[in-house]
JSON list of C-alpha atoms in Angstrom, two decimals:
[
{"chain": "A", "resi": 25, "resn": "ILE", "atom": "CA", "xyz": [-12.13, -35.10, -43.60]},
{"chain": "A", "resi": 26, "resn": "LEU", "atom": "CA", "xyz": [-11.36, -35.35, -47.38]},
{"chain": "A", "resi": 27, "resn": "PHE", "atom": "CA", "xyz": [-9.48, -37.97, -46.05]},
{"chain": "A", "resi": 28, "resn": "GLN", "atom": "CA", "xyz": [-11.88, -40.01, -43.08]},
{"chain": "A", "resi": 29, "resn": "GLU", "atom": "CA", "xyz": [-14.90, -38.65, -46.79]},
{"chain": "A", "resi": 30, "resn": "GLY", "atom": "CA", "xyz": [-12.18, -40.90, -49.18]},
{"chain": "A", "resi": 31, "resn": "LEU", "atom": "CA", "xyz": [-11.82, -38.02, -51.22]},
{"chain": "A", "resi": 32, "resn": "VAL", "atom": "CA", "xyz": [-7.58, -38.70, -50.78]},
{"chain": "A", "resi": 33, "resn": "LYS", "atom": "CA", "xyz": [-5.81, -41.24, -52.30]},
{"chain": "A", "resi": 34, "resn": "LEU", "atom": "CA", "xyz": [-2.46, -41.92, -51.53]},
{"chain": "A", "resi": 35, "resn": "LEU", "atom": "CA", "xyz": [-1.48, -39.79, -47.91]},
{"chain": "A", "resi": 36, "resn": "PHE", "atom": "CA", "xyz": [2.26, -38.91, -47.26]},
{"chain": "A", "resi": 37, "resn": "ALA", "atom": "CA", "xyz": [2.08, -39.16, -43.68]},
{"chain": "A", "resi": 38, "resn": "THR", "atom": "CA", "xyz": [5.00, -38.89, -40.36]},
{"chain": "A", "resi": 39, "resn": "GLU", "atom": "CA", "xyz": [3.85, -40.76, -37.31]},
{"chain": "A", "resi": 40, "resn": "THR", "atom": "CA", "xyz": [1.67, -38.63, -35.60]},
{"chain": "A", "resi": 41, "resn": "PHE", "atom": "CA", "xyz": [-1.21, -38.97, -38.09]},
{"chain": "A", "resi": 42, "resn": "ALA", "atom": "CA", "xyz": [-1.01, -42.69, -37.21]},
{"chain": "A", "resi": 43, "resn": "MET", "atom": "CA", "xyz": [-0.33, -42.42, -33.44]},
{"chain": "A", "resi": 44, "resn": "GLY", "atom": "CA", "xyz": [-2.51, -39.16, -32.00]},
{"chain": "A", "resi": 45, "resn": "LEU", "atom": "CA", "xyz": [-5.80, -40.26, -35.17]},
{"chain": "A", "resi": 46, "resn": "ASN", "atom": "CA", "xyz": [-8.63, -42.10, -35.56]},
{"chain": "A", "resi": 47, "resn": "MET", "atom": "CA", "xyz": [-7.94, -42.61, -39.87]},
{"chain": "A", "resi": 48, "resn": "PRO", "atom": "CA", "xyz": [-7.98, -45.96, -40.97]},
{"chain": "A", "resi": 49, "resn": "ALA", "atom": "CA", "xyz": [-6.44, -46.56, -44.56]},
{"chain": "A", "resi": 50, "resn": "LYS", "atom": "CA", "xyz": [-6.73, -49.51, -47.38]},
{"chain": "A", "resi": 51, "resn": "THR", "atom": "CA", "xyz": [-2.54, -50.21, -47.01]},
{"chain": "A", "resi": 52, "resn": "VAL", "atom": "CA", "xyz": [0.10, -49.32, -44.86]},
{"chain": "A", "resi": 53, "resn": "ILE", "atom": "CA", "xyz": [3.30, -48.63, -47.10]},
{"chain": "A", "resi": 54, "resn": "PHE", "atom": "CA", "xyz": [6.55, -47.53, -45.01]},
{"chain": "A", "resi": 55, "resn": "ALA", "atom": "CA", "xyz": [9.74, -46.38, -46.83]},
{"chain": "A", "resi": 56, "resn": "GLU", "atom": "CA", "xyz": [11.60, -46.33, -44.27]},
{"chain": "A", "resi": 57, "resn": "LEU", "atom": "CA", "xyz": [12.01, -48.18, -40.73]},
{"chain": "A", "resi": 58, "resn": "SER", "atom": "CA", "xyz": [14.49, -45.31, -39.56]},
{"chain": "A", "resi": 59, "resn": "LYS", "atom": "CA", "xyz": [13.14, -42.33, -37.86]},
{"chain": "A", "resi": 60, "resn": "PHE", "atom": "CA", "xyz": [15.54, -39.28, -35.49]},
{"chain": "A", "resi": 61, "resn": "ASP", "atom": "CA", "xyz": [14.43, -39.27, -32.75]},
{"chain": "A", "resi": 62, "resn": "GLY", "atom": "CA", "xyz": [15.55, -35.22, -32.10]},
{"chain": "A", "resi": 63, "resn": "ALA", "atom": "CA", "xyz": [18.79, -36.99, -30.57]},
{"chain": "A", "resi": 64, "resn": "ALA", "atom": "CA", "xyz": [19.87, -40.22, -33.39]},
{"chain": "A", "resi": 65, "resn": "PHE", "atom": "CA", "xyz": [19.07, -41.40, -36.44]},
{"chain": "A", "resi": 66, "resn": "ARG", "atom": "CA", "xyz": [16.96, -45.54, -34.96]},
{"chain": "A", "resi": 67, "resn": "TYR", "atom": "CA", "xyz": [14.79, -47.88, -36.24]},
{"chain": "A", "resi": 68, "resn": "LEU", "atom": "CA", "xyz": [11.10, -47.95, -35.18]},
{"chain": "A", "resi": 69, "resn": "SER", "atom": "CA", "xyz": [10.20, -49.45, -31.48]},
{"chain": "A", "resi": 70, "resn": "SER", "atom": "CA", "xyz": [7.47, -52.77, -32.02]},
{"chain": "A", "resi": 71, "resn": "GLY", "atom": "CA", "xyz": [5.08, -50.17, -30.54]},
{"chain": "A", "resi": 72, "resn": "GLU", "atom": "CA", "xyz": [5.26, -47.75, -33.57]},
{"chain": "A", "resi": 73, "resn": "TYR", "atom": "CA", "xyz": [5.35, -50.79, -35.18]},
{"chain": "A", "resi": 74, "resn": "ILE", "atom": "CA", "xyz": [2.45, -51.83, -34.61]},
{"chain": "A", "resi": 75, "resn": "GLN", "atom": "CA", "xyz": [0.89, -48.92, -34.07]},
{"chain": "A", "resi": 76, "resn": "MET", "atom": "CA", "xyz": [1.25, -47.54, -36.80]},
{"chain": "A", "resi": 77, "resn": "SER", "atom": "CA", "xyz": [0.40, -50.54, -39.56]},
{"chain": "A", "resi": 78, "resn": "GLY", "atom": "CA", "xyz": [-2.82, -51.40, -37.60]},
{"chain": "A", "resi": 79, "resn": "ARG", "atom": "CA", "xyz": [-3.65, -48.61, -39.25]},
{"chain": "A", "resi": 80, "resn": "ALA", "atom": "CA", "xyz": [-3.96, -50.70, -42.28]},
{"chain": "A", "resi": 81, "resn": "GLY", "atom": "CA", "xyz": [-7.49, -52.21, -42.98]},
{"chain": "A", "resi": 82, "resn": "ARG", "atom": "CA", "xyz": [-11.00, -49.97, -42.86]},
{"chain": "A", "resi": 83, "resn": "ARG", "atom": "CA", "xyz": [-13.71, -51.83, -41.31]},
{"chain": "A", "resi": 84, "resn": "GLY", "atom": "CA", "xyz": [-16.99, -52.84, -42.53]},
{"chain": "A", "resi": 85, "resn": "LEU", "atom": "CA", "xyz": [-14.61, -52.26, -45.86]},
{"chain": "A", "resi": 86, "resn": "ASP", "atom": "CA", "xyz": [-12.08, -54.20, -46.11]},
{"chain": "A", "resi": 87, "resn": "ALA", "atom": "CA", "xyz": [-12.03, -57.65, -45.10]},
{"chain": "A", "resi": 88, "resn": "ARG", "atom": "CA", "xyz": [-7.46, -57.82, -44.44]},
{"chain": "A", "resi": 89, "resn": "GLY", "atom": "CA", "xyz": [-4.95, -54.59, -44.39]},
{"chain": "A", "resi": 90, "resn": "THR", "atom": "CA", "xyz": [-2.10, -55.08, -46.03]},
{"chain": "A", "resi": 91, "resn": "VAL", "atom": "CA", "xyz": [0.76, -53.57, -44.75]},
{"chain": "A", "resi": 92, "resn": "VAL", "atom": "CA", "xyz": [3.92, -53.19, -47.32]},
{"chain": "A", "resi": 93, "resn": "THR", "atom": "CA", "xyz": [7.60, -51.98, -45.43]},
{"chain": "A", "resi": 94, "resn": "MET", "atom": "CA", "xyz": [10.60, -51.42, -48.04]},
{"chain": "A", "resi": 95, "resn": "VAL", "atom": "CA", "xyz": [14.14, -52.66, -47.32]},
{"chain": "A", "resi": 96, "resn": "ASP", "atom": "CA", "xyz": [16.87, -51.94, -49.31]},
{"chain": "A", "resi": 97, "resn": "GLY", "atom": "CA", "xyz": [20.95, -53.77, -49.17]},
{"chain": "A", "resi": 98, "resn": "SER", "atom": "CA", "xyz": [21.72, -50.72, -45.74]},
{"chain": "A", "resi": 99, "resn": "THR", "atom": "CA", "xyz": [18.58, -52.51, -43.25]},
{"chain": "A", "resi": 100, "resn": "ASP", "atom": "CA", "xyz": [19.78, -54.16, -40.64]},
{"chain": "A", "resi": 101, "resn": "LEU", "atom": "CA", "xyz": [16.76, -57.25, -40.77]},
{"chain": "A", "resi": 102, "resn": "ALA", "atom": "CA", "xyz": [17.83, -58.35, -37.05]},
{"chain": "A", "resi": 103, "resn": "LYS", "atom": "CA", "xyz": [17.07, -55.65, -36.12]},
{"chain": "A", "resi": 104, "resn": "VAL", "atom": "CA", "xyz": [13.60, -55.32, -38.36]},
{"chain": "A", "resi": 105, "resn": "ARG", "atom": "CA", "xyz": [13.07, -58.79, -36.85]},
{"chain": "A", "resi": 106, "resn": "GLU", "atom": "CA", "xyz": [13.37, -57.66, -33.15]},
{"chain": "A", "resi": 107, "resn": "MET", "atom": "CA", "xyz": [10.68, -54.53, -34.13]},
{"chain": "A", "resi": 108, "resn": "LEU", "atom": "CA", "xyz": [8.29, -56.92, -35.84]},
{"chain": "A", "resi": 109, "resn": "ARG", "atom": "CA", "xyz": [8.23, -59.83, -33.06]},
{"chain": "A", "resi": 110, "resn": "GLY", "atom": "CA", "xyz": [8.41, -57.59, -30.46]},
{"chain": "A", "resi": 111, "resn": "GLU", "atom": "CA", "xyz": [5.13, -56.48, -28.32]},
{"chain": "A", "resi": 112, "resn": "ALA", "atom": "CA", "xyz": [2.89, -53.27, -28.25]},
{"chain": "A", "resi": 113, "resn": "ASP", "atom": "CA", "xyz": [4.13, -50.66, -26.26]},
{"chain": "A", "resi": 114, "resn": "SER", "atom": "CA", "xyz": [2.06, -50.43, -22.31]},
{"chain": "A", "resi": 115, "resn": "LEU", "atom": "CA", "xyz": [-0.53, -48.52, -21.97]},
{"chain": "A", "resi": 116, "resn": "SER", "atom": "CA", "xyz": [-0.89, -46.59, -18.28]},
{"chain": "A", "resi": 117, "resn": "SER", "atom": "CA", "xyz": [-3.58, -44.29, -17.73]},
{"chain": "A", "resi": 118, "resn": "ARG", "atom": "CA", "xyz": [-3.08, -40.53, -16.85]},
{"chain": "A", "resi": 119, "resn": "PHE", "atom": "CA", "xyz": [-5.91, -40.40, -15.90]},
{"chain": "A", "resi": 120, "resn": "HIS", "atom": "CA", "xyz": [-6.94, -37.88, -13.14]},
{"chain": "A", "resi": 121, "resn": "LEU", "atom": "CA", "xyz": [-9.99, -37.14, -11.35]},
{"chain": "A", "resi": 122, "resn": "SER", "atom": "CA", "xyz": [-8.83, -32.68, -10.48]},
{"chain": "A", "resi": 123, "resn": "TYR", "atom": "CA", "xyz": [-11.56, -29.84, -9.01]},
{"chain": "A", "resi": 124, "resn": "ASN", "atom": "CA", "xyz": [-11.58, -27.63, -12.42]},
{"chain": "A", "resi": 125, "resn": "MET", "atom": "CA", "xyz": [-12.91, -31.89, -13.24]},
{"chain": "A", "resi": 126, "resn": "LEU", "atom": "CA", "xyz": [-15.36, -32.13, -10.48]},
{"chain": "A", "resi": 127, "resn": "LEU", "atom": "CA", "xyz": [-16.58, -28.10, -11.31]},
{"chain": "A", "resi": 128, "resn": "ASN", "atom": "CA", "xyz": [-17.18, -29.19, -15.36]},
{"chain": "A", "resi": 129, "resn": "CYS", "atom": "CA", "xyz": [-19.54, -32.46, -13.42]},
{"chain": "A", "resi": 130, "resn": "VAL", "atom": "CA", "xyz": [-21.64, -30.09, -11.92]},
{"chain": "A", "resi": 131, "resn": "ARG", "atom": "CA", "xyz": [-21.31, -27.35, -13.94]},
{"chain": "A", "resi": 132, "resn": "THR", "atom": "CA", "xyz": [-23.48, -29.83, -17.07]},
{"chain": "A", "resi": 133, "resn": "GLU", "atom": "CA", "xyz": [-26.04, -31.13, -15.50]},
{"chain": "A", "resi": 134, "resn": "THR", "atom": "CA", "xyz": [-26.33, -34.48, -17.66]},
{"chain": "A", "resi": 135, "resn": "ALA", "atom": "CA", "xyz": [-22.71, -35.51, -16.85]},
{"chain": "A", "resi": 136, "resn": "ASN", "atom": "CA", "xyz": [-22.26, -38.30, -13.85]},
{"chain": "A", "resi": 137, "resn": "ILE", "atom": "CA", "xyz": [-18.78, -38.22, -12.02]},
{"chain": "A", "resi": 138, "resn": "GLU", "atom": "CA", "xyz": [-19.98, -41.76, -10.86]},
{"chain": "A", "resi": 139, "resn": "ASN", "atom": "CA", "xyz": [-20.32, -42.70, -14.46]},
{"chain": "A", "resi": 140, "resn": "LEU", "atom": "CA", "xyz": [-17.12, -41.08, -15.06]},
{"chain": "A", "resi": 141, "resn": "ILE", "atom": "CA", "xyz": [-15.07, -42.87, -13.11]},
{"chain": "A", "resi": 142, "resn": "ALA", "atom": "CA", "xyz": [-16.80, -46.39, -13.63]},
{"chain": "A", "resi": 143, "resn": "LYS", "atom": "CA", "xyz": [-16.23, -46.23, -17.33]},
{"chain": "A", "resi": 144, "resn": "SER", "atom": "CA", "xyz": [-12.01, -44.72, -17.39]},
{"chain": "A", "resi": 145, "resn": "PHE", "atom": "CA", "xyz": [-9.62, -47.00, -18.36]},
{"chain": "A", "resi": 146, "resn": "TYR", "atom": "CA", "xyz": [-7.62, -46.08, -14.94]},
{"chain": "A", "resi": 147, "resn": "THR", "atom": "CA", "xyz": [-10.80, -48.14, -13.31]},
{"chain": "A", "resi": 148, "resn": "PHE", "atom": "CA", "xyz": [-10.18, -51.22, -15.93]},
{"chain": "A", "resi": 149, "resn": "GLN", "atom": "CA", "xyz": [-6.57, -51.36, -14.85]},
{"chain": "A", "resi": 150, "resn": "LEU", "atom": "CA", "xyz": [-7.27, -51.55, -11.78]},
{"chain": "A", "resi": 151, "resn": "GLN", "atom": "CA", "xyz": [-10.09, -53.72, -12.01]},
{"chain": "A", "resi": 152, "resn": "GLN", "atom": "CA", "xyz": [-7.11, -55.63, -14.42]},
{"chain": "A", "resi": 153, "resn": "ALA", "atom": "CA", "xyz": [-4.50, -55.52, -11.84]},
{"chain": "A", "resi": 154, "resn": "LYS", "atom": "CA", "xyz": [-6.54, -56.58, -8.72]},
{"chain": "A", "resi": 155, "resn": "PRO", "atom": "CA", "xyz": [-6.02, -60.46, -8.25]},
{"chain": "A", "resi": 156, "resn": "ASP", "atom": "CA", "xyz": [-2.18, -59.44, -8.21]},
{"chain": "A", "resi": 157, "resn": "LEU", "atom": "CA", "xyz": [-2.21, -57.07, -5.11]},
{"chain": "A", "resi": 158, "resn": "GLU", "atom": "CA", "xyz": [-4.40, -59.33, -2.89]},
{"chain": "A", "resi": 159, "resn": "ARG", "atom": "CA", "xyz": [-2.46, -62.55, -4.10]},
{"chain": "A", "resi": 160, "resn": "ARG", "atom": "CA", "xyz": [0.36, -60.03, -2.87]},
{"chain": "A", "resi": 161, "resn": "GLN", "atom": "CA", "xyz": [-1.64, -59.31, -0.03]},
{"chain": "A", "resi": 162, "resn": "ARG", "atom": "CA", "xyz": [-2.04, -62.61, 0.85]},
{"chain": "A", "resi": 163, "resn": "GLU", "atom": "CA", "xyz": [1.72, -63.85, 0.13]},
{"chain": "A", "resi": 164, "resn": "LEU", "atom": "CA", "xyz": [3.19, -60.45, 2.92]},
{"chain": "A", "resi": 165, "resn": "SER", "atom": "CA", "xyz": [0.61, -61.59, 5.38]},
{"chain": "A", "resi": 166, "resn": "ALA", "atom": "CA", "xyz": [1.45, -65.43, 5.28]},
{"chain": "A", "resi": 167, "resn": "GLN", "atom": "CA", "xyz": [5.16, -63.91, 6.27]},
{"chain": "A", "resi": 168, "resn": "LEU", "atom": "CA", "xyz": [4.00, -61.59, 8.63]},
{"chain": "A", "resi": 169, "resn": "ALA", "atom": "CA", "xyz": [2.36, -64.11, 10.66]},
{"chain": "A", "resi": 170, "resn": "SER", "atom": "CA", "xyz": [5.25, -67.07, 10.53]},
{"chain": "A", "resi": 171, "resn": "PRO", "atom": "CA", "xyz": [8.34, -64.33, 10.82]},
{"chain": "A", "resi": 172, "resn": "ASP", "atom": "CA", "xyz": [11.88, -65.69, 9.81]},
{"chain": "A", "resi": 173, "resn": "LEU", "atom": "CA", "xyz": [13.58, -66.95, 13.43]},
{"chain": "A", "resi": 174, "resn": "ALA", "atom": "CA", "xyz": [16.81, -66.77, 12.23]},
{"chain": "A", "resi": 175, "resn": "VAL", "atom": "CA", "xyz": [16.31, -62.81, 10.81]},
{"chain": "A", "resi": 176, "resn": "ASP", "atom": "CA", "xyz": [14.61, -62.58, 14.83]},
{"chain": "A", "resi": 177, "resn": "ALA", "atom": "CA", "xyz": [17.97, -64.52, 16.74]},
{"chain": "A", "resi": 178, "resn": "ARG", "atom": "CA", "xyz": [20.04, -61.63, 14.00]},
{"chain": "A", "resi": 179, "resn": "LEU", "atom": "CA", "xyz": [19.09, -58.72, 15.36]},
{"chain": "A", "resi": 180, "resn": "LEU", "atom": "CA", "xyz": [18.89, -60.00, 19.36]},
{"chain": "A", "resi": 181, "resn": "GLU", "atom": "CA", "xyz": [22.40, -60.11, 18.45]},
{"chain": "A", "resi": 182, "resn": "VAL", "atom": "CA", "xyz": [22.73, -56.55, 17.02]},
{"chain": "A", "resi": 183, "resn": "HIS", "atom": "CA", "xyz": [20.39, -55.12, 20.10]},
{"chain": "A", "resi": 184, "resn": "ALA", "atom": "CA", "xyz": [23.11, -57.24, 22.31]},
{"chain": "A", "resi": 185, "resn": "LEU", "atom": "CA", "xyz": [26.73, -55.88, 20.26]},
{"chain": "A", "resi": 186, "resn": "ARG", "atom": "CA", "xyz": [24.87, -52.14, 20.87]},
{"chain": "A", "resi": 187, "resn": "ALA", "atom": "CA", "xyz": [24.08, -52.53, 24.54]},
{"chain": "A", "resi": 188, "resn": "GLN", "atom": "CA", "xyz": [27.67, -53.90, 25.35]},
{"chain": "A", "resi": 189, "resn": "GLU", "atom": "CA", "xyz": [28.81, -50.50, 23.28]},
{"chain": "A", "resi": 190, "resn": "ARG", "atom": "CA", "xyz": [26.35, -48.20, 25.07]},
{"chain": "A", "resi": 191, "resn": "SER", "atom": "CA", "xyz": [28.54, -49.70, 28.52]},
{"chain": "A", "resi": 192, "resn": "LEU", "atom": "CA", "xyz": [31.93, -49.94, 26.46]},
{"chain": "A", "resi": 193, "resn": "ARG", "atom": "CA", "xyz": [31.66, -46.06, 26.16]},
{"chain": "A", "resi": 194, "resn": "LYS", "atom": "CA", "xyz": [29.77, -45.97, 29.74]},
{"chain": "A", "resi": 195, "resn": "GLN", "atom": "CA", "xyz": [33.31, -47.25, 31.35]},
{"chain": "A", "resi": 196, "resn": "LEU", "atom": "CA", "xyz": [35.39, -45.27, 28.78]},
{"chain": "A", "resi": 197, "resn": "ARG", "atom": "CA", "xyz": [34.23, -41.68, 29.84]},
{"chain": "A", "resi": 198, "resn": "PRO", "atom": "CA", "xyz": [34.97, -40.87, 32.98]},
{"chain": "A", "resi": 199, "resn": "LEU", "atom": "CA", "xyz": [38.93, -42.38, 32.37]},
{"chain": "A", "resi": 200, "resn": "LEU", "atom": "CA", "xyz": [38.48, -39.53, 29.56]},
{"chain": "A", "resi": 201, "resn": "THR", "atom": "CA", "xyz": [36.79, -36.54, 30.89]},
{"chain": "A", "resi": 202, "resn": "ASP", "atom": "CA", "xyz": [39.31, -37.22, 34.41]},
{"chain": "A", "resi": 203, "resn": "PRO", "atom": "CA", "xyz": [41.70, -34.33, 34.50]},
{"chain": "A", "resi": 204, "resn": "LYS", "atom": "CA", "xyz": [44.00, -36.51, 36.22]},
{"chain": "A", "resi": 205, "resn": "ASP", "atom": "CA", "xyz": [44.52, -38.36, 33.79]},
{"chain": "A", "resi": 206, "resn": "THR", "atom": "CA", "xyz": [48.05, -37.41, 32.25]},
{"chain": "A", "resi": 207, "resn": "LYS", "atom": "CA", "xyz": [47.26, -38.67, 28.87]},
{"chain": "A", "resi": 208, "resn": "ALA", "atom": "CA", "xyz": [44.12, -36.79, 28.40]},
{"chain": "A", "resi": 209, "resn": "VAL", "atom": "CA", "xyz": [45.85, -33.55, 30.30]},
{"chain": "A", "resi": 210, "resn": "HIS", "atom": "CA", "xyz": [48.68, -34.25, 27.60]},
{"chain": "A", "resi": 211, "resn": "PHE", "atom": "CA", "xyz": [46.63, -33.02, 24.80]},
{"chain": "A", "resi": 212, "resn": "LEU", "atom": "CA", "xyz": [44.89, -30.14, 27.01]},
{"chain": "A", "resi": 213, "resn": "GLN", "atom": "CA", "xyz": [47.19, -27.27, 26.04]},
{"chain": "A", "resi": 214, "resn": "PRO", "atom": "CA", "xyz": [45.83, -24.01, 25.66]},
{"chain": "A", "resi": 215, "resn": "GLY", "atom": "CA", "xyz": [44.89, -22.57, 21.83]},
{"chain": "A", "resi": 216, "resn": "ARG", "atom": "CA", "xyz": [44.86, -25.95, 21.52]},
{"chain": "A", "resi": 217, "resn": "LEU", "atom": "CA", "xyz": [41.36, -26.82, 18.54]},
{"chain": "A", "resi": 218, "resn": "VAL", "atom": "CA", "xyz": [38.66, -29.50, 20.18]},
{"chain": "A", "resi": 219, "resn": "ARG", "atom": "CA", "xyz": [35.26, -30.79, 18.80]},
{"chain": "A", "resi": 220, "resn": "PHE", "atom": "CA", "xyz": [32.69, -30.81, 21.20]},
{"chain": "A", "resi": 221, "resn": "ALA", "atom": "CA", "xyz": [30.08, -33.66, 19.45]},
{"chain": "A", "resi": 222, "resn": "ARG", "atom": "CA", "xyz": [28.02, -36.60, 21.21]},
{"chain": "A", "resi": 223, "resn": "GLU", "atom": "CA", "xyz": [27.02, -39.02, 19.08]},
{"chain": "A", "resi": 224, "resn": "GLY", "atom": "CA", "xyz": [23.61, -40.25, 19.28]},
{"chain": "A", "resi": 225, "resn": "GLY", "atom": "CA", "xyz": [22.40, -44.08, 20.80]},
{"chain": "A", "resi": 226, "resn": "ALA", "atom": "CA", "xyz": [20.04, -45.73, 22.25]},
{"chain": "A", "resi": 227, "resn": "GLY", "atom": "CA", "xyz": [18.68, -44.83, 26.08]},
{"chain": "A", "resi": 228, "resn": "GLU", "atom": "CA", "xyz": [21.26, -42.92, 28.39]},
{"chain": "A", "resi": 229, "resn": "GLU", "atom": "CA", "xyz": [22.83, -42.02, 25.09]},
{"chain": "A", "resi": 230, "resn": "GLY", "atom": "CA", "xyz": [19.99, -39.92, 23.41]},
{"chain": "A", "resi": 231, "resn": "GLU", "atom": "CA", "xyz": [20.59, -37.99, 20.00]},
{"chain": "A", "resi": 232, "resn": "ALA", "atom": "CA", "xyz": [23.26, -36.80, 18.08]},
{"chain": "A", "resi": 233, "resn": "ARG", "atom": "CA", "xyz": [24.78, -33.54, 18.76]},
{"chain": "A", "resi": 234, "resn": "GLU", "atom": "CA", "xyz": [27.23, -31.30, 17.72]},
{"chain": "A", "resi": 235, "resn": "TRP", "atom": "CA", "xyz": [28.42, -27.68, 19.49]},
{"chain": "A", "resi": 236, "resn": "GLY", "atom": "CA", "xyz": [31.35, -27.02, 17.09]},
{"chain": "A", "resi": 237, "resn": "TRP", "atom": "CA", "xyz": [34.91, -26.23, 17.98]},
{"chain": "A", "resi": 238, "resn": "GLY", "atom": "CA", "xyz": [35.97, -24.49, 20.47]},
{"chain": "A", "resi": 239, "resn": "ALA", "atom": "CA", "xyz": [40.32, -23.33, 22.31]},
{"chain": "A", "resi": 240, "resn": "ILE", "atom": "CA", "xyz": [41.58, -24.65, 25.11]},
{"chain": "A", "resi": 241, "resn": "VAL", "atom": "CA", "xyz": [42.34, -21.26, 27.15]}
]
């Protein structure tokens, strides 16, 4: 309140003051261009610098705002140049129409839910993204209308190979389970552990299933 009334002529503040409150000033001074983010010191991002320097200039009082940046010999000018030429961070709306919000709007007679949604930043972003979404929809519709014949040919080839595999498995199964087959009987000795399972597949194969391990007696 004191700052808004002009009673505080000089204010030393962290970035929180500039990021969360609408407190314009005539001049903004950066004593340091680095900050501690909880793990290490790093230079300010372009979005942070733009947000804080944007406080310079009071509407209706100053024709222009002044930003003073203090640097010394240890300042990495390449990173500072990158920070100054960067873009502001993109903003995404967190608007969520919850039950609690609906109840509060119902309790307030002057509240208009439709007007609240229409004037929200979330609706504004949806309107901005609408042309790109419609263009993407047209592109996908065109792809579905004219499928790639080469892809279809490969899919047919894979389907034929799968059918051939199922046929070979069907022919091989009796040979493996036939008691007269000396090779199979050689392994089916008492005390040997065997695993009972069936691989999944289409058609007669059915779904994959496993019965676990057992011992031959």
